[in-house]
């Protein structure tokens, strides 16, 4: 099915199931501990255990590797290294090799897998491998590499509209400030984990992955085998956040280990290994220049960002939102990319916008103060209903101003005082606001739908549920389309033997995957109508029946002589080119800062989101409050600390890399505007899972400024950065 | 983790004797720290002697009017004990400020005193660390050291002691009771229990090989306002950047020890004499000779301000 015209009225608009608050249908499996996550699936009861050895240096080469003691250790079945693994390719989505050696590209790059009868034996044996290295000098310091970092090669790395330099110089009110964001870890709950089993030349993989088709293709490419010979299953994923968009060392080494040991092998990455072995959100240095008239109209908007990655890696697209968020005739953006020999950077929840807004939305707060204009008003004044770099493209929907105004009203924004003026006992109290912005991406997505004689509808798609609630919205979509209750729908996900979906990433999953299910269900409706001999245009699917005129037949009747199967994909025309499609929101945060210790504690948070139709308010809210929590972590504590001498992230466990705990998140509220976007898909939905984090960090930082009068431009905003500017305490 | 053997001892003296005579043997109690370190191959005992079932889990009144806390009393039980909450509230508050409910249910009184540092380089066996591997160097000096010591450290090691409970014990003048491998018992004042790193940061306390802690005793209660103020980057489940364990009397005198700043709970009795003059004076004396790094010099300001907050709280 092709989506190339704005959606008209369709069965989803009935909203009998879609749009209703619906507890997740896979919830009982998860709360009872019976959802089979990759490491726990029981199809391979005899699996051996693999344990990965990581490089002890960041850059250089292995000069010697003594495997003898490890081979002789109890229970050891096989040891895989680059030397004995055979020729390996590299996946399209990997920057560094997943099995390193002799050249080492980053710290904790996998260099060996020990396979043994038990996990403990494999781990003990791995420690007996003796490795000699020759270290090379690496580049580990973004600030030092910044001056010589060229423009990135990506499309859109540099944009220019009007005369930025002239307009900025002439602007009566100017802001020129530099902000930094550190490297961030996904820190998902479930570690990367896989089981691999060979059956002749057929490879079966159970893994924890967001993008099945990408990952099957990259496994095939890396192993030099046809992708038809690989079956990958990932029915449950305990969080991904972009860290599981690609294959990682666990799944590749499980496959290699299984081949070497001639036995199924399971591999999980230990927590202290994940931070340097896998990907992360790269650190940025961002310079923002804003020029405005005295009444607050932006006349010049400039945003440059520097990040680093391994050779042939990519930049963090921190300027993405600045191209689109505010009006202004003269603009420039630039993305610069330095070569750094740290572990590879890649996507993490709202790549680009998340760190970009942490800078831009503090800059807007600073500008508002210079102008003497309320920060909410400044954003409203600079609203645009068209793409400011290309004004012939209107927004499909843009209710940013409504988000800001409703949020300000609900949050009690009018009570916000000047910086450092509100005290509540030991706490200095402040409020902050930031706009939320994240583009809406649509991706081709397919599904297969089966109807049996009992009227049960089974949906099959390789779409993943990474904790987001996909099972439930897919079931809601099928139920709505076919007029059956939710308990008549079975959803099967995350299997490469199913049709290729959009996958889970870039907050495109909910809208795109359900649109694919919509397409398959539309096809099934036609097949059912034909089977029952009714005109599909007249047929009404409701209450488990198909009604046409005065005739009403149970849906299952159509399949009484055999299952009916329909498969289709939703593909997209050029509506995303004609219309700018984005999601919007406003974050409001109140913080308290301890007058003595400068400890920062969030008191309450509100997000108002305009993101098209909300398919399931329960799971959408869950996504947004989770994202707000992640944004609070980025604002207050999350930082992969770089040892610039040895080139690695030092705090590589969850004791050192702190993320918010419950006590950090006392009160969160989410409001969704009642909205549909007919340009996005027949579902008229968009995404919220990334919108929720966008702007949160800046809202927190702005609230801290409002509480204390101390402006911190280097994240995370920790108490040591406030202490010097805090009022005397005695 | 290296493979190890395991046995249960039948008495404290037997446990001490076994560990004393067995190369590479260690006691195992709650295991909340030792097991993690074994998995990371930082601790590599060949034999574990389980001391969990030796009856060392009681809290008893002493003839001197204090409390004798068995070495195996769990942190949760100690924090909840009515006598502790009434007379040694500082200890109760320090305990509940540490770790998580689950960990406190397992962690023991003696084990808490023996926690190893949380220096990230100690935790990474690829990195030099004089505490983990004597003579290999200290990667924290010149590396990432925001959380590490500002005083009491050495050129060999700048690790901090992570315990909250130990800070309270130091303020309360606790005494550590032990039994040695030869069966002899002794009492070690807490001030002499934790040692400074000097050239041997691998040595962290004054226990001899095989010496088992059997109890920690608290002297008679001294009244006063008990405050444990723990400063950290997040609201719970984090180690202290700085903590202040203080017992402050109405006349302005008192005791104070600091956590998160040194290789052991940091208490300078001479500084307490200046408490009545305020936080600035007392902190100046407590931290005289401090050698902070660029990343952790904020701890000196923070310690003073946190002490000031404690004094203000006691006055309120």
Coordinates of C-alpha atoms in Angstrom, one line a residue, chain B:
Chain B
X1 CA 36.6 -15.5 39.1
X2 CA 39.1 -18.1 40.2
X3 CA 37.8 -21.4 41.3
X4 CA 37.8 -21.6 45.1
X5 CA 37.0 -24.0 47.9
X6 CA 34.5 -23.3 50.6
X7 CA 33.8 -24.4 54.2
X8 CA 31.7 -23.3 57.1
X9 CA 33.6 -22.7 60.4
X10 CA 32.1 -23.8 63.7
X11 CA 33.4 -21.1 65.9
X12 CA 35.1 -17.7 65.5
X13 CA 38.4 -19.0 66.8
X14 CA 38.3 -21.9 64.3
X15 CA 37.5 -19.6 61.5
X16 CA 40.5 -17.4 62.4
X17 CA 42.7 -20.5 62.7
X18 CA 41.7 -21.8 59.3
X19 CA 42.2 -18.5 57.5
X20 CA 45.5 -18.0 59.4
X21 CA 47.0 -21.2 58.2
X22 CA 45.5 -21.4 54.7
X23 CA 47.3 -19.5 52.0
X24 CA 44.8 -17.3 50.0
X25 CA 41.9 -17.9 52.4
X26 CA 39.3 -15.3 53.2
X27 CA 36.3 -14.9 55.4
X28 CA 33.0 -14.6 53.7
X29 CA 30.0 -13.0 55.4
X30 CA 27.4 -11.0 53.5
X31 CA 29.5 -11.1 50.3
X32 CA 28.1 -7.8 49.0
X33 CA 31.6 -6.5 48.2
X34 CA 33.9 -9.6 48.1
X35 CA 31.8 -11.5 45.6
X36 CA 31.7 -8.6 43.2
X37 CA 35.4 -8.2 43.5
X38 CA 35.9 -11.9 42.9
X39 CA 33.9 -11.8 39.7
X40 CA 36.1 -9.0 38.5
X41 CA 39.2 -11.0 39.5
X42 CA 40.2 -8.1 41.8
X43 CA 40.1 -10.5 44.8
X44 CA 41.2 -14.0 44.1
X45 CA 40.8 -16.1 47.2
X46 CA 41.4 -19.8 46.9
X47 CA 39.4 -20.7 49.9
X48 CA 36.4 -19.1 51.6
X49 CA 35.5 -19.6 55.2
X50 CA 31.9 -18.9 55.9
X51 CA 31.4 -17.1 59.2
X52 CA 27.6 -16.6 58.8
X53 CA 26.5 -19.2 61.3
X54 CA 28.7 -18.5 64.3
X55 CA 26.2 -16.6 66.5
X56 CA 27.8 -13.3 65.9
X57 CA 24.5 -11.6 65.0
X58 CA 23.4 -10.2 68.3
X59 CA 23.2 -6.7 69.7
X60 CA 23.8 -6.7 73.5
X61 CA 24.1 -4.1 76.2
X62 CA 27.5 -3.9 77.7
X63 CA 28.2 -3.6 81.5
X64 CA 29.7 -0.2 80.8
X65 CA 26.3 1.1 79.4
X66 CA 27.2 0.8 75.8
X67 CA 26.3 -1.7 73.0
X68 CA 28.1 -4.7 71.7
X69 CA 27.2 -5.3 68.1
X70 CA 28.0 -8.7 66.7
X71 CA 30.2 -8.7 63.6
X72 CA 27.4 -10.4 61.6
X73 CA 24.6 -8.1 62.5
X74 CA 23.1 -7.0 59.2
X75 CA 23.1 -3.3 58.3
X76 CA 19.3 -3.3 58.1
X77 CA 18.9 -4.8 61.6
X78 CA 21.5 -2.5 63.1
X79 CA 19.9 0.6 61.6
X80 CA 16.5 -0.5 62.9
X81 CA 17.6 -1.5 66.4
X82 CA 15.6 0.6 69.0
X83 CA 18.6 1.2 71.2
X84 CA 20.7 2.3 68.2
X85 CA 18.0 4.6 67.0
X86 CA 17.6 6.2 70.4
X87 CA 21.1 6.5 71.7
X88 CA 23.3 6.3 68.5
X89 CA 21.0 7.8 65.9
X90 CA 24.1 8.9 63.9
X91 CA 24.9 5.2 63.3
X92 CA 21.3 4.5 62.2
X93 CA 21.2 7.5 59.9
X94 CA 24.6 6.7 58.3
X95 CA 23.5 3.1 57.7
X96 CA 20.3 4.0 55.9
X97 CA 22.2 6.6 53.8
X98 CA 24.3 3.8 52.3
X99 CA 23.7 1.2 49.6
X100 CA 20.2 0.0 49.0
X101 CA 17.6 -2.0 51.0
X102 CA 18.6 -5.2 49.4
X103 CA 22.3 -4.7 50.0
X104 CA 21.7 -3.6 53.6
X105 CA 19.8 -6.8 54.2
X106 CA 22.9 -8.8 53.4
X107 CA 25.8 -6.5 54.4
X108 CA 27.3 -7.1 57.9
X109 CA 28.8 -4.8 60.4
X110 CA 32.3 -6.1 60.1
X111 CA 32.1 -6.4 56.3
X112 CA 31.0 -2.8 56.1
X113 CA 34.2 -1.7 57.9
X114 CA 36.2 -3.8 55.5
X115 CA 34.7 -2.5 52.2
X116 CA 37.3 -1.8 49.6
X117 CA 37.5 1.5 47.8
X118 CA 35.3 2.4 44.8
X119 CA 38.1 4.1 42.9
X120 CA 37.3 3.2 39.3
X121 CA 40.9 2.3 38.5
X122 CA 40.9 -0.3 41.4
X123 CA 38.0 -1.8 39.6
X124 CA 39.7 -2.2 36.2
X125 CA 42.4 -4.9 36.2
X126 CA 43.9 -3.5 33.0
X127 CA 44.9 -0.3 34.8
X128 CA 47.8 0.2 37.2
X129 CA 46.7 0.3 40.8
X130 CA 49.0 0.1 43.8
X131 CA 46.2 -1.0 46.0
X132 CA 45.2 -3.9 43.8
X133 CA 48.7 -4.7 42.5
X134 CA 51.4 -3.2 44.7
X135 CA 54.1 -1.5 42.7
X136 CA 52.1 -1.1 39.5
X137 CA 51.4 2.6 40.0
X138 CA 48.4 4.8 40.5
X139 CA 46.3 5.6 37.5
X140 CA 43.9 7.8 39.5
X141 CA 46.7 10.4 40.1
X142 CA 46.5 12.4 36.9
X143 CA 43.4 10.5 35.8
X144 CA 39.7 10.7 36.7
X145 CA 39.7 11.5 40.4
X146 CA 36.7 13.7 41.2
X147 CA 35.5 11.3 43.8
X148 CA 38.8 10.5 45.4
X149 CA 40.7 11.7 48.5
X150 CA 41.7 15.2 49.3
X151 CA 43.6 14.4 52.5
X152 CA 45.4 11.5 54.1
X153 CA 46.4 10.0 50.7
X154 CA 49.8 9.4 49.4
X155 CA 51.8 9.5 46.1
X156 CA 51.0 5.8 45.9
X157 CA 47.2 6.0 46.3
X158 CA 44.4 8.6 46.5
X159 CA 41.5 6.2 47.1
X160 CA 38.8 6.9 49.5
X161 CA 37.1 4.6 52.0
X162 CA 33.5 4.3 50.8
X163 CA 31.7 3.4 54.0
X164 CA 29.1 5.6 55.6
X165 CA 28.8 3.4 58.7
X166 CA 32.5 3.6 59.4
X167 CA 32.2 7.4 59.6
X168 CA 29.5 7.1 62.3
X169 CA 31.6 4.4 64.1
X170 CA 34.6 6.8 64.1
X171 CA 32.5 9.6 65.5
X172 CA 31.1 7.3 68.2
X173 CA 34.6 6.1 69.3
X174 CA 33.7 2.5 68.6
X175 CA 36.0 -0.4 69.4
X176 CA 36.6 -3.3 67.1
X177 CA 36.9 -6.7 68.9
X178 CA 38.7 -9.5 67.2
X179 CA 40.0 -13.0 67.6
X180 CA 43.3 -14.0 66.1
X181 CA 44.5 -17.1 64.4
X182 CA 46.1 -18.2 67.6
X183 CA 42.9 -17.8 69.5
X184 CA 43.9 -14.6 71.3
X185 CA 41.4 -11.7 71.4
X186 CA 42.0 -8.0 71.3
X187 CA 40.2 -4.7 71.1
X188 CA 41.2 -2.1 68.5
X189 CA 40.0 1.4 68.9
X190 CA 38.4 2.5 65.6
X191 CA 40.8 5.3 65.3
X192 CA 43.6 2.8 65.0
X193 CA 41.7 0.3 62.8
X194 CA 41.8 1.9 59.4
X195 CA 45.3 2.7 58.2
X196 CA 46.6 5.4 55.8
X197 CA 48.0 4.2 52.5
X198 CA 51.6 5.5 52.6
X199 CA 53.7 3.3 50.4
X200 CA 51.5 0.2 51.1
X201 CA 47.9 1.1 50.0
X202 CA 47.2 -2.6 49.7
X203 CA 47.1 -2.6 53.5
X204 CA 43.9 -0.9 54.7
X205 CA 43.6 -1.9 58.4
X206 CA 45.5 -3.1 61.4
X207 CA 44.1 -6.7 61.3
X208 CA 46.7 -9.4 61.2
X209 CA 46.4 -12.4 58.8
X210 CA 43.5 -14.6 59.8
X211 CA 42.3 -12.1 62.4
X212 CA 38.4 -12.1 62.5
X213 CA 36.3 -9.3 63.7
X214 CA 33.8 -10.7 66.2
X215 CA 32.1 -7.5 67.4
X216 CA 32.1 -3.7 67.4
X217 CA 31.3 -2.1 70.7
X218 CA 30.0 1.3 71.3
X219 CA 30.8 3.2 74.6
X220 CA 28.0 4.8 76.7
X221 CA 25.9 7.2 74.7
X222 CA 26.9 10.8 74.9
X223 CA 23.6 12.5 74.0
X224 CA 23.7 15.5 71.7
X225 CA 22.1 16.0 68.3
X226 CA 23.1 13.3 65.9
X227 CA 23.5 14.3 62.2
X228 CA 24.6 12.3 59.3
X229 CA 24.6 14.6 56.2
X230 CA 25.6 12.7 53.0
X231 CA 26.2 14.8 49.9
X232 CA 25.9 13.0 46.6
X233 CA 25.1 13.6 42.9
X234 CA 21.9 11.7 43.0
X235 CA 19.3 11.3 45.8
X236 CA 20.0 7.7 46.7
X237 CA 22.2 4.7 46.0
X238 CA 25.4 6.6 45.5
X239 CA 28.7 6.9 47.4
X240 CA 29.3 10.2 49.3
X241 CA 31.1 13.0 47.6
X242 CA 31.4 14.3 51.1
X243 CA 29.6 13.2 54.3
X244 CA 29.6 14.7 57.7
X245 CA 28.9 12.6 60.8
X246 CA 28.4 14.9 63.7
X247 CA 27.3 14.8 67.3
X248 CA 26.7 18.3 68.5
X249 CA 26.0 19.4 72.0
X250 CA 23.9 22.4 73.1
X251 CA 27.0 24.3 74.2
X252 CA 28.4 24.2 70.7
X253 CA 31.0 21.5 71.4
X254 CA 30.9 18.2 69.6
X255 CA 32.5 15.6 67.5
X256 CA 32.7 15.3 63.8
X257 CA 34.1 12.9 61.2
X258 CA 34.0 13.3 57.4
X259 CA 33.4 10.6 54.8
X260 CA 34.3 10.6 51.1
X261 CA 37.4 12.7 51.6
X262 CA 40.1 10.4 52.8
X263 CA 41.3 6.8 52.8
X264 CA 39.6 6.3 56.1
X265 CA 36.9 8.1 58.1
X266 CA 38.4 11.5 58.7
X267 CA 38.3 12.8 62.2
X268 CA 40.7 15.3 63.6
X269 CA 40.1 15.7 67.3
X270 CA 41.9 19.0 67.4
X271 CA 39.5 20.4 64.8
X272 CA 36.5 19.5 67.1
X273 CA 37.9 22.0 69.7
X274 CA 37.1 24.7 67.1
X275 CA 33.5 23.6 66.4
X276 CA 32.1 26.2 68.7
X277 CA 33.7 28.8 66.5
X278 CA 31.9 27.5 63.5
X279 CA 32.3 25.4 60.4
X280 CA 35.0 27.5 58.8
X281 CA 37.4 27.2 61.8
X282 CA 36.8 23.6 62.4
X283 CA 37.0 22.6 58.7
X284 CA 40.3 24.6 58.3
X285 CA 41.8 22.5 61.1
X286 CA 40.3 19.2 59.9
X287 CA 41.7 19.7 56.4
X288 CA 45.0 21.4 57.2
X289 CA 47.5 19.9 54.8
X290 CA 44.9 18.7 52.3
X291 CA 46.2 17.9 48.8
X292 CA 43.3 18.0 46.5
X293 CA 43.4 17.5 42.8
X294 CA 41.9 20.0 40.3
X295 CA 38.9 17.7 40.0
X296 CA 38.2 17.3 43.7
X297 CA 39.2 20.5 45.3
X298 CA 35.5 21.3 45.5
X299 CA 35.3 18.8 48.3
X300 CA 37.1 21.2 50.7
X301 CA 34.5 23.9 50.1
X302 CA 31.8 21.3 50.2
X303 CA 33.0 19.8 53.5
X304 CA 33.0 23.1 55.2
X305 CA 29.5 24.1 53.9
X306 CA 28.1 20.7 54.8
X307 CA 29.5 21.0 58.3
X308 CA 28.0 24.5 58.5
X309 CA 24.6 23.0 57.5
X310 CA 25.0 20.3 60.2
X311 CA 25.8 23.0 62.8
X312 CA 22.8 25.0 61.7
X313 CA 20.6 22.0 61.9
X314 CA 21.7 21.2 65.4
X315 CA 21.0 24.8 66.5
X316 CA 17.5 24.8 64.9

